[in-house]
mmCIF file of C-alpha atoms in Angstrom:
data_model
loop_
_atom_site.group_PDB
_atom_site.id
_atom_site.type_symbol
_atom_site.label_atom_id
_atom_site.label_comp_id
_atom_site.label_asym_id
_atom_site.label_seq_id
_atom_site.Cartn_x
_atom_site.Cartn_y
_atom_site.Cartn_z
ATOM 1 C CA LYS A 4 -5.428 -4.516 29.662
ATOM 2 C CA LEU A 5 -2.055 -6.073 28.615
ATOM 3 C CA TYR A 6 -1.353 -6.929 32.385
ATOM 4 C CA LYS A 7 -4.790 -8.562 32.812
ATOM 5 C CA CYS A 8 -4.338 -10.885 29.656
ATOM 6 C CA LYS A 9 -0.741 -11.464 29.626
ATOM 7 C CA ASN A 10 -1.025 -14.937 31.005
ATOM 8 C CA LYS A 11 -4.004 -16.050 28.847
ATOM 9 C CA TYR A 12 -2.332 -16.454 25.494
ATOM 10 C CA ASP A 13 0.675 -18.295 24.097
ATOM 11 C CA ILE A 14 1.483 -15.572 21.619
ATOM 12 C CA ILE A 15 1.054 -11.796 21.764
ATOM 13 C CA HIS A 16 1.396 -10.380 18.220
ATOM 14 C CA VAL A 17 2.096 -6.664 18.192
ATOM 15 C CA HIS A 18 1.790 -4.173 15.362
ATOM 16 C CA LEU A 19 4.327 -1.447 15.069
ATOM 17 C CA PRO A 20 5.194 1.493 14.938
ATOM 18 C CA ASP A 21 3.219 1.851 18.237
ATOM 19 C CA PRO A 22 5.202 3.558 20.934
ATOM 20 C CA MET A 23 2.465 3.004 23.625
ATOM 21 C CA ALA A 24 2.286 -0.774 22.632
ATOM 22 C CA MET A 25 6.273 -0.871 23.112
ATOM 23 C CA ILE A 26 5.958 0.930 26.408
ATOM 24 C CA ALA A 27 3.411 -1.585 27.516
ATOM 25 C CA LEU A 28 5.452 -4.564 26.599
ATOM 26 C CA LEU A 29 8.423 -3.370 28.441
ATOM 27 C CA LEU A 30 6.537 -2.492 31.560
ATOM 28 C CA ILE A 31 4.582 -5.818 31.652
ATOM 29 C CA LYS A 32 7.255 -8.110 29.977
ATOM 30 C CA PRO A 33 4.934 -11.017 29.093
ATOM 31 C CA LYS A 34 6.248 -14.442 29.500
ATOM 32 C CA CYS A 35 4.623 -15.922 26.530
ATOM 33 C CA LYS A 36 5.932 -15.597 22.682
ATOM 34 C CA ILE A 37 6.106 -12.079 21.575
ATOM 35 C CA VAL A 38 5.786 -11.348 17.728
ATOM 36 C CA LEU A 39 6.257 -7.975 16.321
ATOM 37 C CA HIS A 40 4.651 -7.081 13.032
ATOM 38 C CA TRP A 41 6.835 -4.424 11.335
ATOM 39 C CA HIS A 42 4.528 -2.605 8.951
ATOM 40 C CA GLY A 43 7.106 0.352 8.469
ATOM 41 C CA ASP A 44 9.907 2.428 10.092
ATOM 42 C CA VAL A 45 9.129 5.789 11.762
ATOM 43 C CA ASP A 46 9.890 8.980 9.617
ATOM 44 C CA PHE A 47 12.423 10.414 12.182
ATOM 45 C CA ASP A 48 12.470 13.592 9.936
ATOM 46 C CA LYS A 49 8.920 14.459 11.213
ATOM 47 C CA TYR A 50 9.667 13.223 14.852
ATOM 48 C CA SER A 51 13.292 14.274 15.434
ATOM 49 C CA LYS A 52 12.931 15.394 18.944
ATOM 50 C CA MET A 53 11.730 11.852 19.789
ATOM 51 C CA LYS A 54 14.287 9.949 17.655
ATOM 52 C CA TYR A 55 16.695 8.868 20.301
ATOM 53 C CA LEU A 56 14.016 7.860 22.776
ATOM 54 C CA TYR A 57 12.119 5.892 20.209
ATOM 55 C CA LYS A 58 15.083 4.014 19.102
ATOM 56 C CA ILE A 59 15.873 2.934 22.523
ATOM 57 C CA LEU A 60 12.308 1.602 22.913
ATOM 58 C CA GLU A 61 12.756 -0.180 19.539
ATOM 59 C CA THR A 62 15.971 -1.702 20.513
ATOM 60 C CA LYS A 63 14.615 -3.038 23.741
ATOM 61 C CA VAL A 64 11.401 -4.389 22.357
ATOM 62 C CA ILE A 65 13.265 -6.178 19.465
ATOM 63 C CA LYS A 66 15.381 -7.980 22.162
ATOM 64 C CA LEU A 67 12.336 -8.925 24.041
ATOM 65 C CA SER A 68 10.490 -10.312 21.007
ATOM 66 C CA ASN A 69 10.800 -13.792 19.608
ATOM 67 C CA GLN A 70 10.132 -13.187 15.998
ATOM 68 C CA ILE A 71 9.525 -10.205 13.750
ATOM 69 C CA ILE A 72 7.068 -10.103 10.587
ATOM 70 C CA PHE A 73 7.914 -7.795 7.576
ATOM 71 C CA PRO A 74 5.191 -7.741 4.771
ATOM 72 C CA THR A 75 7.891 -7.469 1.983
ATOM 73 C CA THR A 76 11.485 -7.989 1.697
ATOM 74 C CA ILE A 77 12.171 -4.349 1.113
ATOM 75 C CA HIS A 78 10.406 -3.641 4.599
ATOM 76 C CA LEU A 79 13.030 -5.966 5.865
ATOM 77 C CA THR A 80 16.202 -4.949 4.007
ATOM 78 C CA GLU A 81 15.487 -1.165 4.029
ATOM 79 C CA SER A 82 14.589 -1.002 7.678
ATOM 80 C CA HIS A 83 16.948 0.837 10.108
ATOM 81 C CA VAL A 84 16.553 -2.269 12.389
ATOM 82 C CA TYR A 85 17.855 -4.594 9.922
ATOM 83 C CA ASN A 86 21.111 -5.029 11.753
ATOM 84 C CA LEU A 87 19.291 -5.491 15.035
ATOM 85 C CA ILE A 88 17.105 -8.386 14.331
ATOM 86 C CA GLU A 89 19.741 -11.124 13.706
ATOM 87 C CA ASP A 90 17.657 -14.385 12.911
ATOM 88 C CA LYS A 91 14.174 -13.078 14.082
ATOM 89 C CA ALA A 92 13.154 -11.749 10.638
ATOM 90 C CA ASN A 93 10.369 -13.411 8.513
ATOM 91 C CA VAL A 94 8.705 -12.133 5.442
ATOM 92 C CA ILE A 95 4.894 -12.835 5.140
ATOM 93 C CA THR A 96 2.881 -10.610 3.149
ATOM 94 C CA TYR A 97 -0.575 -9.278 4.031
ATOM 95 C CA PRO A 98 -3.540 -11.830 3.310
ATOM 96 C CA PHE A 99 -5.912 -9.920 0.965
ATOM 97 C CA ASN A 100 -9.639 -10.812 0.899
ATOM 98 C CA THR A 101 -10.385 -11.412 -2.838
ATOM 99 C CA ARG A 102 -14.062 -12.472 -2.461
ATOM 100 C CA ASP A 103 -15.635 -9.298 -0.856
ATOM 101 C CA LEU A 104 -14.498 -7.014 -3.489
ATOM 102 C CA LEU A 105 -15.571 -9.228 -6.284
ATOM 103 C CA SER A 106 -18.828 -9.785 -4.777
ATOM 104 C CA LEU A 107 -19.729 -5.973 -5.069
ATOM 105 C CA LYS A 108 -22.449 -5.361 -7.475
ATOM 106 C CA ILE A 109 -21.278 -3.059 -10.444
ATOM 107 C CA ASP A 110 -23.263 0.156 -11.102
ATOM 108 C CA ASN A 111 -23.812 -0.060 -14.734
ATOM 109 C CA ASP A 112 -25.036 3.436 -15.050
ATOM 110 C CA ILE A 113 -21.750 4.870 -13.894
ATOM 111 C CA VAL A 114 -19.947 2.441 -16.176
ATOM 112 C CA GLU A 115 -21.982 3.230 -19.303
ATOM 113 C CA GLY A 116 -21.698 6.994 -18.586
ATOM 114 C CA TYR A 117 -17.882 6.802 -18.655
ATOM 115 C CA LYS A 118 -17.774 4.412 -21.674
ATOM 116 C CA ALA A 119 -19.909 6.853 -23.631
ATOM 117 C CA MET A 120 -17.044 9.303 -23.346
ATOM 118 C CA ASP A 121 -14.916 6.844 -25.306
ATOM 119 C CA LYS A 122 -11.684 7.976 -23.280
ATOM 120 C CA LYS A 123 -8.899 5.929 -21.525
ATOM 121 C CA ILE A 124 -9.659 5.882 -17.844
ATOM 122 C CA ILE A 125 -6.937 6.352 -15.302
ATOM 123 C CA PHE A 126 -8.151 5.759 -11.914
ATOM 124 C CA SER A 127 -6.559 6.665 -8.400
ATOM 125 C CA LEU A 128 -7.683 6.571 -4.944
ATOM 126 C CA GLY A 129 -6.549 7.957 -1.541
ATOM 127 C CA ARG A 130 -6.555 10.659 1.037
ATOM 128 C CA LEU A 131 -5.668 13.919 -0.516
ATOM 129 C CA ILE A 132 -2.416 14.600 1.287
ATOM 130 C CA TYR A 133 1.008 15.529 0.338
ATOM 131 C CA TYR A 134 2.707 12.050 0.252
ATOM 132 C CA LYS A 135 0.201 10.554 -2.176
ATOM 133 C CA GLY A 136 1.637 12.600 -4.929
ATOM 134 C CA PHE A 137 -1.748 13.481 -6.683
ATOM 135 C CA ASP A 138 -0.559 16.839 -7.767
ATOM 136 C CA TYR A 139 2.102 15.101 -10.015
ATOM 137 C CA LEU A 140 -0.685 12.971 -11.409
ATOM 138 C CA ILE A 141 -2.669 16.019 -12.140
ATOM 139 C CA GLU A 142 0.350 17.467 -13.891
ATOM 140 C CA ALA A 143 0.691 14.313 -15.820
ATOM 141 C CA ALA A 144 -2.566 15.006 -17.552
ATOM 142 C CA ASN A 145 -0.656 17.920 -19.514
ATOM 143 C CA ASP A 146 1.283 15.246 -21.265
ATOM 144 C CA LEU A 147 -1.666 12.852 -22.017
ATOM 145 C CA PRO A 148 -3.752 12.981 -25.137
ATOM 146 C CA ASN A 149 -7.367 14.469 -24.903
ATOM 147 C CA ASN A 150 -8.684 11.085 -24.997
ATOM 148 C CA TYR A 151 -7.508 10.141 -21.540
ATOM 149 C CA LEU A 152 -9.323 10.803 -18.276
ATOM 150 C CA ILE A 153 -8.035 10.908 -14.861
ATOM 151 C CA LEU A 154 -10.307 10.149 -11.910
ATOM 152 C CA ILE A 155 -9.071 10.789 -8.304
ATOM 153 C CA GLY A 156 -11.259 9.596 -5.604
ATOM 154 C CA GLY A 157 -10.742 10.737 -1.936
ATOM 155 C CA ILE A 158 -11.222 13.617 0.225
ATOM 156 C CA GLY A 159 -8.590 15.510 2.323
ATOM 157 C CA GLU A 160 -6.628 18.797 3.381
ATOM 158 C CA LEU A 161 -5.252 19.389 -0.224
ATOM 159 C CA GLU A 162 -8.567 19.200 -2.127
ATOM 160 C CA ASP A 163 -9.144 22.858 -2.625
ATOM 161 C CA SER A 164 -5.399 23.048 -3.642
ATOM 162 C CA PHE A 165 -5.886 20.472 -6.261
ATOM 163 C CA LYS A 166 -9.137 21.964 -7.504
ATOM 164 C CA ARG A 167 -7.249 25.289 -8.217
ATOM 165 C CA LYS A 168 -4.411 23.572 -9.892
ATOM 166 C CA ILE A 169 -6.869 21.659 -12.112
ATOM 167 C CA GLU A 170 -8.378 25.043 -13.183
ATOM 168 C CA GLU A 171 -5.131 27.037 -13.424
ATOM 169 C CA LEU A 172 -3.696 24.159 -15.816
ATOM 170 C CA ASN A 173 -7.067 24.143 -17.781
ATOM 171 C CA LEU A 174 -7.380 20.463 -17.167
ATOM 172 C CA SER A 175 -10.834 20.229 -16.062
ATOM 173 C CA SER A 176 -11.785 18.037 -19.237
ATOM 174 C CA LYS A 177 -8.904 15.590 -18.378
ATOM 175 C CA VAL A 178 -8.887 15.444 -14.423
ATOM 176 C CA HIS A 179 -11.938 14.981 -12.289
ATOM 177 C CA LEU A 180 -11.997 14.850 -8.520
ATOM 178 C CA LEU A 181 -14.563 12.344 -7.385
ATOM 179 C CA GLY A 182 -14.621 13.173 -3.681
ATOM 180 C CA LYS A 183 -15.203 10.187 -1.428
ATOM 181 C CA VAL A 184 -15.867 7.093 -3.157
ATOM 182 C CA PRO A 185 -18.263 4.845 -1.268
ATOM 183 C CA SER A 186 -17.042 1.179 -0.486
ATOM 184 C CA ASP A 187 -19.940 -0.250 -2.269
ATOM 185 C CA LEU A 188 -18.872 1.624 -5.666
ATOM 186 C CA LEU A 189 -15.097 0.739 -5.512
ATOM 187 C CA ALA A 190 -15.627 -2.361 -7.791
ATOM 188 C CA THR A 191 -17.617 -0.023 -10.279
ATOM 189 C CA TYR A 192 -14.758 2.510 -10.467
ATOM 190 C CA TYR A 193 -12.026 -0.464 -10.835
ATOM 191 C CA SER A 194 -14.149 -2.110 -13.397
ATOM 192 C CA LEU A 195 -14.552 0.990 -15.702
ATOM 193 C CA SER A 196 -10.898 2.137 -15.445
ATOM 194 C CA ASP A 197 -8.191 1.044 -17.781
ATOM 195 C CA ILE A 198 -5.209 1.708 -15.357
ATOM 196 C CA TYR A 199 -4.684 2.287 -11.783
ATOM 197 C CA CYS A 200 -2.059 4.977 -10.912
ATOM 198 C CA PHE A 201 -0.410 4.928 -7.718
ATOM 199 C CA PRO A 202 1.748 8.220 -7.593
ATOM 200 C CA SER A 203 2.909 8.333 -3.889
ATOM 201 C CA ILE A 204 6.222 10.049 -3.151
ATOM 202 C CA SER A 205 7.573 9.109 0.142
ATOM 203 C CA ARG A 206 7.783 6.082 2.662
ATOM 204 C CA GLY A 207 4.612 7.190 4.190
ATOM 205 C CA GLU A 208 3.479 4.850 1.630
ATOM 206 C CA MET A 209 5.136 1.297 2.373
ATOM 207 C CA PHE A 210 2.782 -1.119 0.404
ATOM 208 C CA GLY A 211 -0.596 -0.052 -1.116
ATOM 209 C CA ILE A 212 -3.406 -2.357 -0.706
ATOM 210 C CA VAL A 213 -5.334 -0.553 -3.460
ATOM 211 C CA GLN A 214 -2.754 -1.842 -5.961
ATOM 212 C CA LEU A 215 -4.105 -5.298 -5.002
ATOM 213 C CA GLU A 216 -7.677 -4.180 -5.351
ATOM 214 C CA ALA A 217 -7.048 -2.850 -8.844
ATOM 215 C CA MET A 218 -4.907 -5.898 -9.950
ATOM 216 C CA LEU A 219 -7.794 -8.080 -8.850
ATOM 217 C CA PHE A 220 -9.850 -6.497 -11.337
ATOM 218 C CA GLY A 221 -7.046 -7.001 -14.210
ATOM 219 C CA LYS A 222 -5.880 -3.389 -14.099
ATOM 220 C CA PRO A 223 -2.237 -2.721 -14.905
ATOM 221 C CA ILE A 224 -0.595 -0.630 -12.421
ATOM 222 C CA VAL A 225 1.607 2.667 -12.828
ATOM 223 C CA ALA A 226 3.493 2.983 -9.459
ATOM 224 C CA THR A 227 6.298 4.983 -8.292
ATOM 225 C CA LYS A 228 9.711 3.713 -7.237
ATOM 226 C CA ILE A 229 9.836 4.867 -3.504
ATOM 227 C CA LYS A 230 13.111 4.122 -1.867
ATOM 228 C CA GLY A 231 12.853 1.898 1.121
ATOM 229 C CA SER A 232 9.175 1.156 0.084
ATOM 230 C CA GLY A 233 7.595 -2.191 -0.797
ATOM 231 C CA VAL A 234 5.251 -0.502 -3.267
ATOM 232 C CA CYS A 235 7.223 -1.880 -6.325
ATOM 233 C CA GLU A 236 7.482 -5.250 -4.692
ATOM 234 C CA VAL A 237 3.406 -5.295 -4.954
ATOM 235 C CA ASN A 238 3.376 -4.118 -8.520
ATOM 236 C CA ILE A 239 6.204 -5.708 -10.497
ATOM 237 C CA HIS A 240 7.646 -3.642 -13.126
ATOM 238 C CA ASN A 241 7.042 -4.756 -16.748
ATOM 239 C CA GLU A 242 5.155 -7.880 -15.224
ATOM 240 C CA THR A 243 2.014 -6.328 -13.670
ATOM 241 C CA GLY A 244 2.470 -2.662 -14.559
ATOM 242 C CA LEU A 245 5.313 -0.091 -14.701
ATOM 243 C CA CYS A 246 7.385 1.712 -11.937
ATOM 244 C CA VAL A 247 8.402 5.240 -12.572
ATOM 245 C CA ASP A 248 10.614 7.877 -10.689
ATOM 246 C CA ILE A 249 8.843 9.727 -7.969
ATOM 247 C CA LYS A 250 7.713 13.382 -8.552
ATOM 248 C CA ASN A 251 7.841 12.964 -12.255
ATOM 249 C CA SER A 252 4.707 13.670 -14.081
ATOM 250 C CA LYS A 253 6.053 13.109 -17.423
ATOM 251 C CA GLN A 254 7.103 9.502 -16.653
ATOM 252 C CA LEU A 255 3.781 9.001 -15.394
ATOM 253 C CA ALA A 256 2.025 10.038 -18.434
ATOM 254 C CA ASP A 257 4.443 8.034 -20.640
ATOM 255 C CA ALA A 258 3.873 4.821 -18.629
ATOM 256 C CA MET A 259 0.255 5.169 -18.801
ATOM 257 C CA MET A 260 0.344 5.666 -22.727
ATOM 258 C CA LYS A 261 2.778 2.710 -23.128
ATOM 259 C CA ILE A 262 0.377 0.571 -21.466
ATOM 260 C CA CYS A 263 -2.957 1.821 -22.937
ATOM 261 C CA GLU A 264 -1.709 2.154 -26.506
ATOM 262 C CA HIS A 265 -0.234 -1.429 -27.051
ATOM 263 C CA ASP A 266 -3.088 -3.956 -26.733
ATOM 264 C CA SER A 267 -0.922 -7.125 -26.416
ATOM 265 C CA TYR A 268 1.257 -5.560 -23.838
ATOM 266 C CA TYR A 269 -1.928 -4.357 -21.872
ATOM 267 C CA ASP A 270 -3.322 -7.812 -22.017
ATOM 268 C CA LYS A 271 -0.179 -9.452 -20.640
ATOM 269 C CA LEU A 272 -0.107 -6.966 -17.590
ATOM 270 C CA SER A 273 -3.666 -7.359 -17.042
ATOM 271 C CA ASN A 274 -3.403 -11.308 -16.867
ATOM 272 C CA ASN A 275 -0.453 -11.190 -14.830
ATOM 273 C CA ALA A 276 -1.938 -8.826 -12.204
ATOM 274 C CA ILE A 277 -4.808 -11.065 -11.651
ATOM 275 C CA SER A 278 -2.682 -14.147 -11.290
ATOM 276 C CA ARG A 279 -0.228 -12.111 -9.032
ATOM 277 C CA VAL A 280 -2.842 -10.997 -6.692
ATOM 278 C CA VAL A 281 -4.606 -14.452 -6.374
ATOM 279 C CA ASP A 282 -1.705 -16.643 -6.259
ATOM 280 C CA ILE A 283 0.604 -14.500 -3.981
ATOM 281 C CA PHE A 284 -1.453 -12.272 -1.877
ATOM 282 C CA GLY A 285 -4.837 -14.187 -1.708
ATOM 283 C CA ARG A 286 -5.995 -15.262 1.953
ATOM 284 C CA ASP A 287 -6.032 -18.917 0.920
ATOM 285 C CA LYS A 288 -2.420 -18.695 0.178
ATOM 286 C CA VAL A 289 -1.053 -16.403 2.994
ATOM 287 C CA ILE A 290 -3.096 -17.474 5.909
ATOM 288 C CA PRO A 291 -1.495 -21.020 5.911
ATOM 289 C CA GLN A 292 1.846 -19.268 6.124
ATOM 290 C CA TYR A 293 0.875 -17.499 9.321
ATOM 291 C CA ILE A 294 -0.586 -20.852 10.848
ATOM 292 C CA GLU A 295 2.619 -22.495 9.876
ATOM 293 C CA PHE A 296 4.726 -19.393 11.528
ATOM 294 C CA TYR A 297 2.832 -19.732 14.647
ATOM 295 C CA GLN A 298 3.185 -23.524 15.033
ATOM 296 C CA ASN A 299 6.833 -23.335 14.470
ATOM 297 C CA LEU A 300 7.179 -20.593 17.073
ATOM 298 C CA LEU A 301 5.386 -22.479 19.633
ATOM 299 C CA GLU A 302 7.351 -25.886 18.806
ATOM 300 C CA ASN A 303 10.715 -24.141 19.344
ATOM 301 C CA GLU A 304 10.315 -23.774 23.115
#
């Protein structure tokens, strides 16, 4: 497919990591401008046998490319290719669609049901897999007062393990697993929550679009400081929420209580969250940056 279309375009924009895309580029070598979109480094601890081959491919593709886009400065400066990219690097974040999520209808029955509990609601969402860190969020409930309720939406291979953990720790009144949350109910759960918690523990998590979704509804974020990840470049510590150490349930709980139990502080974070997601990540702000980037690329023959 790349061979058939290689002469039809002025720019080919390639999303990485993707070994097949890199191989295709090196085999075809299109004559047009090539942009690499660097969403994150490969975790070589998981793929150690392919490490050297993959790095050879990366080096050759970087040399072939004209420009490289990183979604945050951390993606750039903490990448293992940082010293290879010379003057090709650009930081342009992801354009976030604020309109579609806000247009979703709120299910008032669900909202009123949780309001009747008169509890602080902590919402978290994602696949129930190891690097999402949900086991530490579950454990954080031990350090939260009884008027806090953690809602975790998602399905995955660790669901049964989490259910057992909740039972063993006697946390069934403080942690609820929602299962898969339909997309048309996302706005409902963001609306009814007080805080969004993002407890991931590894660079498998490099950004966290769900943070932007929650911030759009004015929800302060409690996220984790993952080395080499852009998560806490999305959620700014003490501005739109708080960032705590990974794998630390006590810090998660303390951060959630600090936000929820100080009204003026909560309001500050909430207002800043809305402003940041609209002013920095909104489509109308980011798309012009891409257009300017493409125009400059084509003008610099």
